[in-house]
Coordinates of C-alpha atoms in Angstrom, one line a residue:
M17 CA 22.6 187.0 -128.2
K18 CA 26.3 187.4 -128.4
R19 CA 28.0 186.5 -131.6
S20 CA 30.1 183.9 -129.8
D21 CA 27.0 182.2 -128.4
R22 CA 25.5 181.9 -131.9
S23 CA 28.8 180.7 -133.2
D24 CA 29.0 178.0 -130.5
G25 CA 25.4 176.9 -131.2
A26 CA 26.2 176.7 -135.0
Q27 CA 29.4 174.7 -134.2
Y28 CA 27.5 172.4 -131.9
L29 CA 24.8 171.8 -134.5
G30 CA 27.5 171.3 -137.2
L31 CA 29.2 168.7 -134.9
V32 CA 25.9 166.9 -134.5
K33 CA 25.3 166.8 -138.2
F34 CA 28.9 165.6 -138.8
L35 CA 28.5 162.8 -136.3
S36 CA 25.1 161.8 -137.7
W37 CA 26.4 161.6 -141.3
S38 CA 29.5 159.8 -140.2
S39 CA 27.4 157.3 -138.3
L40 CA 25.3 156.8 -141.4
A41 CA 28.3 156.3 -143.6
L42 CA 29.8 153.9 -141.1
I43 CA 26.6 151.9 -140.8
L44 CA 26.3 151.8 -144.6
L45 CA 29.9 150.6 -145.1
V46 CA 29.5 147.9 -142.4
N47 CA 26.3 146.7 -143.9
L48 CA 27.7 146.6 -147.3
F49 CA 30.8 144.7 -146.0
L50 CA 28.6 142.2 -144.3
S51 CA 26.4 141.7 -147.3
I52 CA 29.4 141.2 -149.6
F53 CA 31.0 138.8 -147.1
L54 CA 27.8 136.8 -146.6
S55 CA 27.0 136.7 -150.3
N56 CA 30.5 135.6 -151.2
Y57 CA 30.5 133.0 -148.5
A58 CA 27.2 131.6 -149.9
R59 CA 28.6 131.7 -153.4
Q60 CA 31.7 129.9 -152.4
D61 CA 29.7 127.3 -150.5
V62 CA 27.5 126.6 -153.5
L63 CA 30.5 126.4 -155.8
T64 CA 32.2 124.0 -153.4
K65 CA 29.1 121.8 -153.4
Q66 CA 29.0 121.9 -157.2
K67 CA 32.7 121.0 -157.4
E68 CA 32.2 118.0 -155.1
F69 CA 29.3 116.9 -157.2
A70 CA 31.3 117.3 -160.4
L71 CA 34.2 115.3 -158.9
L72 CA 31.8 112.5 -158.1
L73 CA 30.4 112.7 -161.6
A74 CA 34.0 112.6 -163.0
E75 CA 34.8 109.5 -160.9
N76 CA 31.6 107.8 -162.0
L77 CA 32.3 108.7 -165.6
N78 CA 35.8 107.4 -165.3
H79 CA 34.5 104.2 -163.8
Q80 CA 31.9 103.7 -166.5
I81 CA 34.3 104.4 -169.3
Y82 CA 36.8 101.9 -167.9
Q83 CA 34.3 99.2 -167.1
R84 CA 32.0 99.5 -170.1
F85 CA 34.4 100.7 -172.8
T86 CA 38.1 100.3 -172.1
L87 CA 38.1 96.7 -170.8
P88 CA 35.6 95.3 -173.4
T89 CA 37.4 97.1 -176.2
V90 CA 40.9 95.8 -175.2
I91 CA 39.5 92.3 -174.8
G92 CA 37.5 92.5 -178.1
F93 CA 39.9 94.5 -180.3
G94 CA 43.2 94.2 -178.6
R95 CA 43.7 98.0 -178.3
V96 CA 41.7 101.2 -178.1
E97 CA 41.4 103.0 -181.5
L98 CA 38.7 105.6 -181.5
S99 CA 39.3 106.1 -185.2
Q100 CA 37.2 103.0 -185.6
P101 CA 33.5 103.9 -185.8
A102 CA 32.4 100.9 -183.7
Q103 CA 34.7 101.9 -180.8
Y104 CA 33.8 105.6 -181.0
D105 CA 30.1 104.8 -181.0
R106 CA 30.5 102.5 -178.0
L107 CA 32.3 105.2 -176.1
E108 CA 29.7 107.7 -177.1
K109 CA 26.9 105.6 -175.8
T110 CA 28.7 105.0 -172.6
V111 CA 29.4 108.7 -172.0
L112 CA 25.9 109.8 -172.9
S113 CA 24.2 107.2 -170.8
T114 CA 26.4 108.3 -167.8
I115 CA 25.9 112.1 -168.1
H116 CA 22.2 111.8 -168.8
S117 CA 20.1 114.3 -166.6
F118 CA 23.3 115.9 -165.1
H119 CA 23.2 119.1 -167.1
V120 CA 26.4 118.3 -168.9
S121 CA 26.7 120.3 -172.1
E122 CA 29.9 118.9 -173.5
V123 CA 32.4 116.1 -172.8
R124 CA 36.0 115.9 -174.2
I125 CA 38.8 113.4 -173.9
Y126 CA 42.3 114.4 -174.6
D127 CA 45.2 112.0 -175.4
F128 CA 48.8 112.4 -174.6
D129 CA 49.4 114.4 -177.8
K130 CA 46.9 117.0 -176.4
R131 CA 44.6 116.2 -179.2
V132 CA 40.8 115.9 -178.8
S133 CA 40.3 112.1 -179.2
F134 CA 36.6 112.2 -178.2
S135 CA 34.0 114.9 -177.9
T136 CA 30.2 115.1 -177.9
D137 CA 30.8 117.8 -180.5
K138 CA 32.2 115.7 -183.3
E139 CA 33.6 118.6 -185.2
L140 CA 36.3 118.9 -182.5
V141 CA 37.5 115.3 -182.8
G142 CA 41.1 115.3 -183.9
Q143 CA 41.6 119.0 -183.3
T144 CA 44.6 120.4 -181.3
G145 CA 45.1 123.7 -179.6
Y146 CA 42.2 123.3 -177.1
A147 CA 44.4 121.9 -174.3
G148 CA 45.2 124.5 -171.7
T149 CA 47.5 124.6 -168.7
A150 CA 45.0 122.6 -166.7
I151 CA 45.1 119.8 -169.3
L152 CA 48.9 119.6 -169.2
E153 CA 48.9 119.5 -165.4
A154 CA 46.3 116.7 -165.4
L155 CA 48.5 114.7 -167.9
E156 CA 51.8 115.2 -166.2
Q157 CA 50.8 115.4 -162.5
G158 CA 47.4 113.7 -162.4
T159 CA 45.7 116.6 -160.7
S160 CA 42.0 117.6 -161.0
S161 CA 40.9 121.2 -161.5
F162 CA 37.8 123.3 -161.9
Q163 CA 37.0 126.5 -163.8
V164 CA 33.9 128.6 -163.4
F165 CA 32.8 130.8 -166.3
S166 CA 30.1 133.5 -166.1
R167 CA 28.9 135.6 -169.1
T168 CA 27.9 138.5 -166.9
G169 CA 30.8 138.5 -164.4
M170 CA 30.7 138.2 -160.6
F171 CA 28.4 141.2 -160.0
G172 CA 26.7 141.4 -163.4
G173 CA 24.4 138.5 -162.5
I174 CA 22.8 140.6 -159.8
F175 CA 21.2 142.8 -162.5
D176 CA 20.3 139.9 -164.9
F177 CA 16.8 138.9 -163.7
N178 CA 16.2 136.4 -166.5
P179 CA 19.5 134.6 -167.2
K180 CA 19.7 132.3 -170.2
P181 CA 20.7 128.6 -169.9
G182 CA 24.5 128.3 -169.9
A183 CA 25.0 131.8 -168.3
V184 CA 27.2 130.1 -165.6
T185 CA 29.1 127.0 -166.3
L186 CA 31.5 124.8 -164.4
R187 CA 34.3 123.0 -166.3
T188 CA 35.9 120.0 -164.7
I189 CA 39.2 118.6 -165.7
Y190 CA 39.9 115.1 -164.4
P191 CA 42.7 112.6 -165.3
L192 CA 41.2 109.5 -166.9
R193 CA 42.8 106.5 -165.3
T194 CA 42.7 102.8 -165.2
E195 CA 40.9 101.8 -162.1
R196 CA 43.0 100.8 -159.1
S197 CA 43.2 97.1 -158.0
L198 CA 40.9 95.8 -155.3
V199 CA 43.9 94.6 -153.4
P200 CA 44.7 97.0 -150.6
G201 CA 48.0 98.9 -150.9
N202 CA 48.2 98.7 -154.7
P203 CA 49.1 101.9 -156.4
Q204 CA 46.6 104.0 -158.4
G205 CA 46.1 103.1 -162.0
F206 CA 48.0 104.8 -164.8
I207 CA 46.7 107.8 -166.7
M208 CA 45.0 107.0 -170.1
G209 CA 44.1 110.6 -171.0
V210 CA 42.3 113.7 -169.6
L211 CA 38.5 113.9 -169.2
E212 CA 37.0 117.4 -169.5
F213 CA 33.3 118.1 -169.2
T214 CA 31.2 121.3 -168.8
Q215 CA 28.1 121.6 -166.6
D216 CA 25.4 124.3 -166.7
I217 CA 25.0 125.4 -163.1
T218 CA 23.0 128.6 -163.9
D219 CA 19.9 127.5 -161.8
D220 CA 21.9 126.7 -158.7
Y221 CA 24.1 129.8 -159.1
Q222 CA 20.9 131.9 -159.6
K223 CA 19.8 130.9 -156.1
V224 CA 23.0 132.5 -154.7
V225 CA 22.4 135.6 -156.8
D226 CA 18.8 135.9 -155.4
F227 CA 20.3 135.6 -151.9
Q228 CA 22.8 138.4 -152.8
R229 CA 19.9 140.5 -154.0
I230 CA 18.0 140.0 -150.7
I231 CA 21.1 141.0 -148.7
I232 CA 21.8 144.0 -150.8
A233 CA 18.1 145.1 -150.8
T234 CA 18.0 144.6 -147.0
T235 CA 21.2 146.6 -146.5
L236 CA 20.1 149.5 -148.7
G237 CA 16.6 149.5 -147.2
S238 CA 17.9 149.6 -143.6
S239 CA 20.4 152.2 -144.5
L240 CA 17.7 154.3 -146.2
V241 CA 15.5 154.0 -143.1
L242 CA 18.4 155.0 -140.9
F243 CA 19.1 157.9 -143.3
L244 CA 15.5 159.1 -143.1
I245 CA 15.5 158.8 -139.3
L246 CA 18.8 160.7 -139.0
R247 CA 17.6 163.3 -141.5
V248 CA 14.4 163.9 -139.5
I249 CA 16.4 164.0 -136.2
I250 CA 18.9 166.5 -137.7
S251 CA 16.2 168.6 -139.2
R252 CA 14.2 168.7 -136.0
A253 CA 17.4 169.5 -134.0
G254 CA 18.2 172.3 -136.4
R255 CA 14.7 173.8 -136.1
I256 CA 14.7 173.5 -132.3
N257 CA 18.1 175.0 -132.1
A258 CA 17.2 177.8 -134.4
Q259 CA 14.0 178.4 -132.5
R260 CA 15.8 178.5 -129.2
I261 CA 18.4 180.9 -130.6
A262 CA 15.6 183.1 -131.9
E263 CA 13.8 183.0 -128.6
R264 CA 16.9 183.7 -126.7
E265 CA 17.8 186.6 -128.9
Q266 CA 14.2 187.9 -128.5
L267 CA 14.4 187.6 -124.7
E268 CA 17.7 189.4 -124.6
R269 CA 16.4 192.2 -126.8
E270 CA 13.4 192.5 -124.5
L271 CA 15.5 192.5 -121.4
Q272 CA 17.8 195.2 -122.9
Q273 CA 14.8 197.2 -124.0
Q274 CA 13.2 196.9 -120.6
E275 CA 16.5 198.0 -118.9
K276 CA 16.8 200.9 -121.3
L277 CA 13.2 201.9 -120.9
A278 CA 13.3 201.6 -117.2
G279 CA 16.2 204.0 -117.0
M280 CA 14.5 206.3 -119.5
G281 CA 11.2 206.0 -117.6
R282 CA 12.8 207.1 -114.3
M283 CA 14.4 210.1 -116.0
V284 CA 11.2 211.0 -117.9
A285 CA 9.1 210.6 -114.7
G286 CA 11.4 213.0 -112.8
I287 CA 11.4 215.6 -115.5
A288 CA 7.7 215.4 -116.1
H289 CA 7.0 215.6 -112.4
E290 CA 9.1 218.8 -112.1
I291 CA 7.4 220.3 -115.2
R292 CA 3.8 219.3 -114.3
N293 CA 3.2 221.7 -111.4
P294 CA 4.7 224.9 -113.1
L295 CA 2.9 223.9 -116.3
G296 CA -0.4 223.6 -114.4
I297 CA 0.1 227.1 -113.0
I298 CA 0.8 228.5 -116.4
R299 CA -2.3 226.8 -117.9
S300 CA -4.7 228.0 -115.1
T301 CA -3.3 231.5 -115.2
A302 CA -3.6 231.7 -119.0
E303 CA -7.2 230.4 -118.7
L304 CA -8.0 233.0 -116.1
L305 CA -6.4 235.9 -118.0
L306 CA -8.1 234.7 -121.2
K307 CA -11.5 235.0 -119.5
R308 CA -10.8 238.5 -118.3
N309 CA -9.4 239.9 -121.5
K310 CA -11.5 238.0 -124.0
E311 CA -13.9 240.9 -124.5
T312 CA -11.7 243.9 -123.8
D313 CA -8.5 243.3 -125.7
G314 CA -8.6 241.2 -128.9
A315 CA -4.8 241.1 -129.5
N316 CA -4.0 240.0 -125.9
A317 CA -6.8 237.5 -126.0
K318 CA -5.2 235.8 -129.1
L319 CA -1.9 235.6 -127.3
L320 CA -3.5 234.2 -124.1
A321 CA -5.5 231.7 -126.2
A322 CA -2.2 230.5 -127.8
I323 CA -0.5 230.2 -124.4
F324 CA -3.5 228.3 -123.1
D325 CA -3.8 225.9 -126.0
E326 CA 0.0 225.1 -126.0
S327 CA 0.1 224.6 -122.2
K328 CA -2.9 222.3 -122.6
R329 CA -1.1 220.3 -125.3
L330 CA 2.1 220.2 -123.2
S331 CA 0.0 219.1 -120.2
K332 CA -1.3 216.1 -122.2
V333 CA 2.3 215.2 -123.3
V334 CA 3.5 215.3 -119.7
G335 CA 0.5 213.2 -118.7
D336 CA 1.5 210.6 -121.4
F337 CA 5.1 210.6 -120.1
L338 CA 3.9 210.0 -116.6
D339 CA 1.4 207.3 -117.7
Y340 CA 4.2 205.5 -119.5
A341 CA 6.8 205.9 -116.8
R342 CA 4.4 205.0 -114.0
P343 CA 1.8 202.7 -115.3
K344 CA -1.3 202.4 -113.2
A345 CA -2.1 199.0 -111.6
P346 CA -5.3 197.8 -113.2
R347 CA -8.4 196.7 -111.3
Q348 CA -9.7 193.2 -111.8
D349 CA -13.3 193.8 -112.6
T350 CA -15.5 191.9 -115.1
V351 CA -15.6 194.2 -118.2
D352 CA -17.5 193.8 -121.4
L353 CA -15.3 194.8 -124.4
A354 CA -18.4 195.3 -126.5
V355 CA -19.5 198.2 -124.2
I356 CA -16.1 199.7 -124.4
C357 CA -16.0 199.5 -128.2
D358 CA -19.4 201.2 -128.3
Q359 CA -18.3 204.0 -126.0
A360 CA -15.1 204.6 -128.0
L361 CA -16.9 204.6 -131.4
T362 CA -19.7 206.9 -130.0
F363 CA -17.1 209.4 -128.8
L364 CA -15.3 209.4 -132.1
E365 CA -18.5 209.4 -134.2
Q366 CA -18.3 213.0 -135.2
K367 CA -14.7 212.5 -136.4
C368 CA -15.8 209.6 -138.5
E369 CA -18.5 211.7 -140.1
D370 CA -16.1 214.5 -140.8
L371 CA -13.7 212.1 -142.5
G372 CA -16.5 210.2 -144.3
V373 CA -15.4 206.9 -142.8
A374 CA -17.9 204.0 -143.0
V375 CA -17.8 202.1 -139.7
S376 CA -18.8 198.5 -139.4
R377 CA -19.3 196.6 -136.1
D378 CA -19.0 192.9 -136.1
Y379 CA -19.3 191.9 -132.4
A380 CA -22.0 191.1 -129.9
Q381 CA -22.5 191.9 -126.3
G382 CA -20.9 189.6 -123.7
L383 CA -17.2 189.8 -124.6
L384 CA -16.3 189.5 -120.9
V385 CA -12.7 189.9 -119.7
R386 CA -11.0 190.7 -116.4
G387 CA -9.5 194.2 -116.1
D388 CA -9.8 197.9 -115.6
K389 CA -12.6 199.5 -117.6
D390 CA -10.9 202.9 -117.8
L391 CA -7.5 201.6 -118.9
L392 CA -9.1 199.3 -121.5
Y393 CA -11.2 202.1 -122.8
R394 CA -8.1 204.2 -123.2
A395 CA -6.4 201.4 -125.1
V396 CA -9.3 200.8 -127.5
Y397 CA -9.8 204.6 -127.9
N398 CA -6.1 205.1 -128.9
I399 CA -6.2 202.2 -131.4
V400 CA -9.4 203.5 -133.1
S401 CA -8.1 207.1 -133.0
N402 CA -4.8 206.1 -134.6
A403 CA -6.8 204.3 -137.4
L404 CA -8.8 207.4 -138.1
D405 CA -5.6 209.5 -138.1
A406 CA -4.1 207.1 -140.7
L407 CA -7.3 207.4 -142.9
A408 CA -7.1 211.2 -142.6
E409 CA -3.4 211.2 -143.7
D410 CA -4.0 208.8 -146.6
K411 CA -3.5 210.8 -149.8
D412 CA -4.0 208.0 -152.3
K413 CA -7.5 207.0 -151.2
A414 CA -7.6 204.0 -153.6
R415 CA -11.0 203.1 -152.0
P416 CA -13.5 204.8 -149.8
P417 CA -12.3 205.1 -146.2
S418 CA -13.7 202.4 -143.9
L419 CA -13.1 201.2 -140.3
A420 CA -14.1 197.7 -139.1
V421 CA -14.2 196.7 -135.5
A422 CA -14.7 192.9 -135.0
A423 CA -14.5 190.7 -131.9
T424 CA -14.9 187.0 -131.2
A425 CA -15.1 185.1 -127.9
G426 CA -13.8 181.6 -127.5
K427 CA -12.9 179.3 -124.6
E428 CA -9.2 180.2 -124.7
A429 CA -9.2 183.8 -125.8
V430 CA -11.2 186.9 -126.7
V431 CA -9.9 188.5 -129.8
L432 CA -10.6 192.2 -130.7
S433 CA -9.4 193.5 -134.1
V434 CA -9.5 197.1 -135.6
T435 CA -9.0 197.2 -139.4
D436 CA -8.8 200.3 -141.5
S437 CA -8.6 200.8 -145.3
G438 CA -5.6 203.2 -145.1
P439 CA -2.1 202.7 -146.4
G440 CA -1.2 200.1 -143.8
F441 CA 2.0 199.7 -141.7
C442 CA 5.3 200.3 -143.4
P443 CA 7.2 197.0 -143.4
E444 CA 10.5 198.8 -142.5
N445 CA 9.0 200.5 -139.4
R446 CA 6.5 198.0 -138.3
H447 CA 8.8 196.3 -135.7
R448 CA 9.6 199.7 -134.2
L449 CA 6.0 201.1 -133.9
L450 CA 5.7 199.7 -130.3
D451 CA 9.0 201.3 -129.2
P452 CA 8.5 204.4 -127.0
F453 CA 9.2 207.8 -128.6
F454 CA 9.0 206.4 -132.1
T455 CA 6.3 208.0 -134.2
T456 CA 5.5 208.6 -137.9
K457 CA 3.3 211.6 -137.1
D458 CA 4.5 215.2 -137.2
A459 CA 3.0 216.1 -133.9
G460 CA 3.1 212.7 -132.1
T461 CA 5.0 211.8 -128.9
G462 CA 5.5 208.2 -129.9
L463 CA 4.0 206.9 -126.6
G464 CA 0.5 206.0 -127.8
L465 CA 1.1 202.5 -128.8
A466 CA 3.7 201.9 -126.1
I467 CA 1.1 202.9 -123.5
V468 CA -1.5 200.6 -125.2
R469 CA 1.0 197.7 -125.0
N470 CA 1.7 198.4 -121.3
I471 CA -2.0 198.4 -120.6
L472 CA -2.6 195.2 -122.5
E473 CA 0.4 193.4 -120.9
S474 CA -0.8 194.4 -117.4
H475 CA -4.1 192.6 -118.3
G476 CA -2.3 189.5 -119.6
A477 CA -3.3 190.4 -123.2
S478 CA -1.1 190.7 -126.3
L479 CA -1.0 193.2 -129.1
A480 CA -0.2 192.5 -132.8
L481 CA 0.3 194.9 -135.7
E482 CA -0.2 193.5 -139.2
N483 CA -1.4 194.5 -142.6
A484 CA -4.8 193.1 -143.7
P485 CA -4.8 190.9 -146.9
E486 CA -7.2 193.2 -148.6
G487 CA -5.1 196.3 -147.7
G488 CA -4.9 198.6 -144.8
A489 CA -3.7 198.2 -141.2
R490 CA -5.0 195.7 -138.6
V491 CA -4.4 195.8 -134.9
V492 CA -5.3 192.6 -133.1
M493 CA -5.7 192.5 -129.3
T494 CA -6.0 189.1 -127.7
F495 CA -7.4 188.8 -124.1
P496 CA -7.7 185.9 -121.8
P497 CA -11.4 185.2 -121.1
A498 CA -13.0 186.2 -117.8

């Protein structure tokens, strides 16, 4: 694959990741905004209801004070003087009976001197310095106001799962008036003082906090689910993209290799064809002269023997070149791999004995595949012969040399493996062992495994080179069943 193609693929995947994370961040922000908006709306609605209820309570308390205390006191005593214990007790009974069961924690009444003239907390009676701006506005302008106090703050209550009584309070400031006349059109009564009382609204406010928790938990939960889904999608897209890039690179490498090998094969086939006939003449002539001079001239016989052996070796090399460059089309017969393995091991039995190799066979008759018996025999023979060569070249010999040939037959494939106890495949060269003309042997052509691969591919089979877990090399051939 070209570098620009890989760069484009990486940029595309990076764009997908950016869009996915941006979408997740946008969804999270929108959900958080909606949760805050809804929770604040619910909180304001609850507070509005509480203020309306407090206003009704203030009006009722104003009415009760005027009807049950102010009028009777003026009639009985001539004027209101809370310094007199009888008047103070009467006002206290009126206030306490009115606020009973309304969660009112404290009631204060301020006079025009901004002094606490009445309080359920008697220690504050007569004290000054408690009147704030709201008290002054109520005295001067006759306006009502409300103040909400929370010990944990607006968002701190979310984390307080066991709030104490009085955690959230509502303070109501209401001008204490004489009641208006029943005659329509008469103005409102004049201000006598300022009424201030504090209510514990923790329970009602806690319902809003619970609603906020549900919204936030739902938002975070949905965002987490979206995050996991996007994470899975992005990871899967990344794996698929990486896999496709790898497959494309592998396909392009194979195409380039096939084009290179095709040109090389045509060249090799032409050269080998031109060499084959003269080499055959040299070989046959050397063989004929060797027979004639074997008993008469010892020196010439040695030279002729060397010429014959080298021409024979060159003839085999040329044959390998032609077999690789012009692979033979296989027949489609039913072949038993077990029989082929037996034939190859029988032919190489003497070599195994010379090397002291213990051979184990783990297969049964009936490993049927479709193919050419001669070509498959050549492939199995080359694999076993290479394994014996590796055992012969093994200088360490950490364990006794052994060779294991195993095969299994299934519904989907017939697998044949050849495992030796040699040094195994070198990790740096393993990916090049199937390339033509690459060899680690001093006298090799580098076409053995390449020819084996061509034979197996023509039969619809695959070839894999790996190192066995217990040490040594393993060659695995996988055939489609007959």
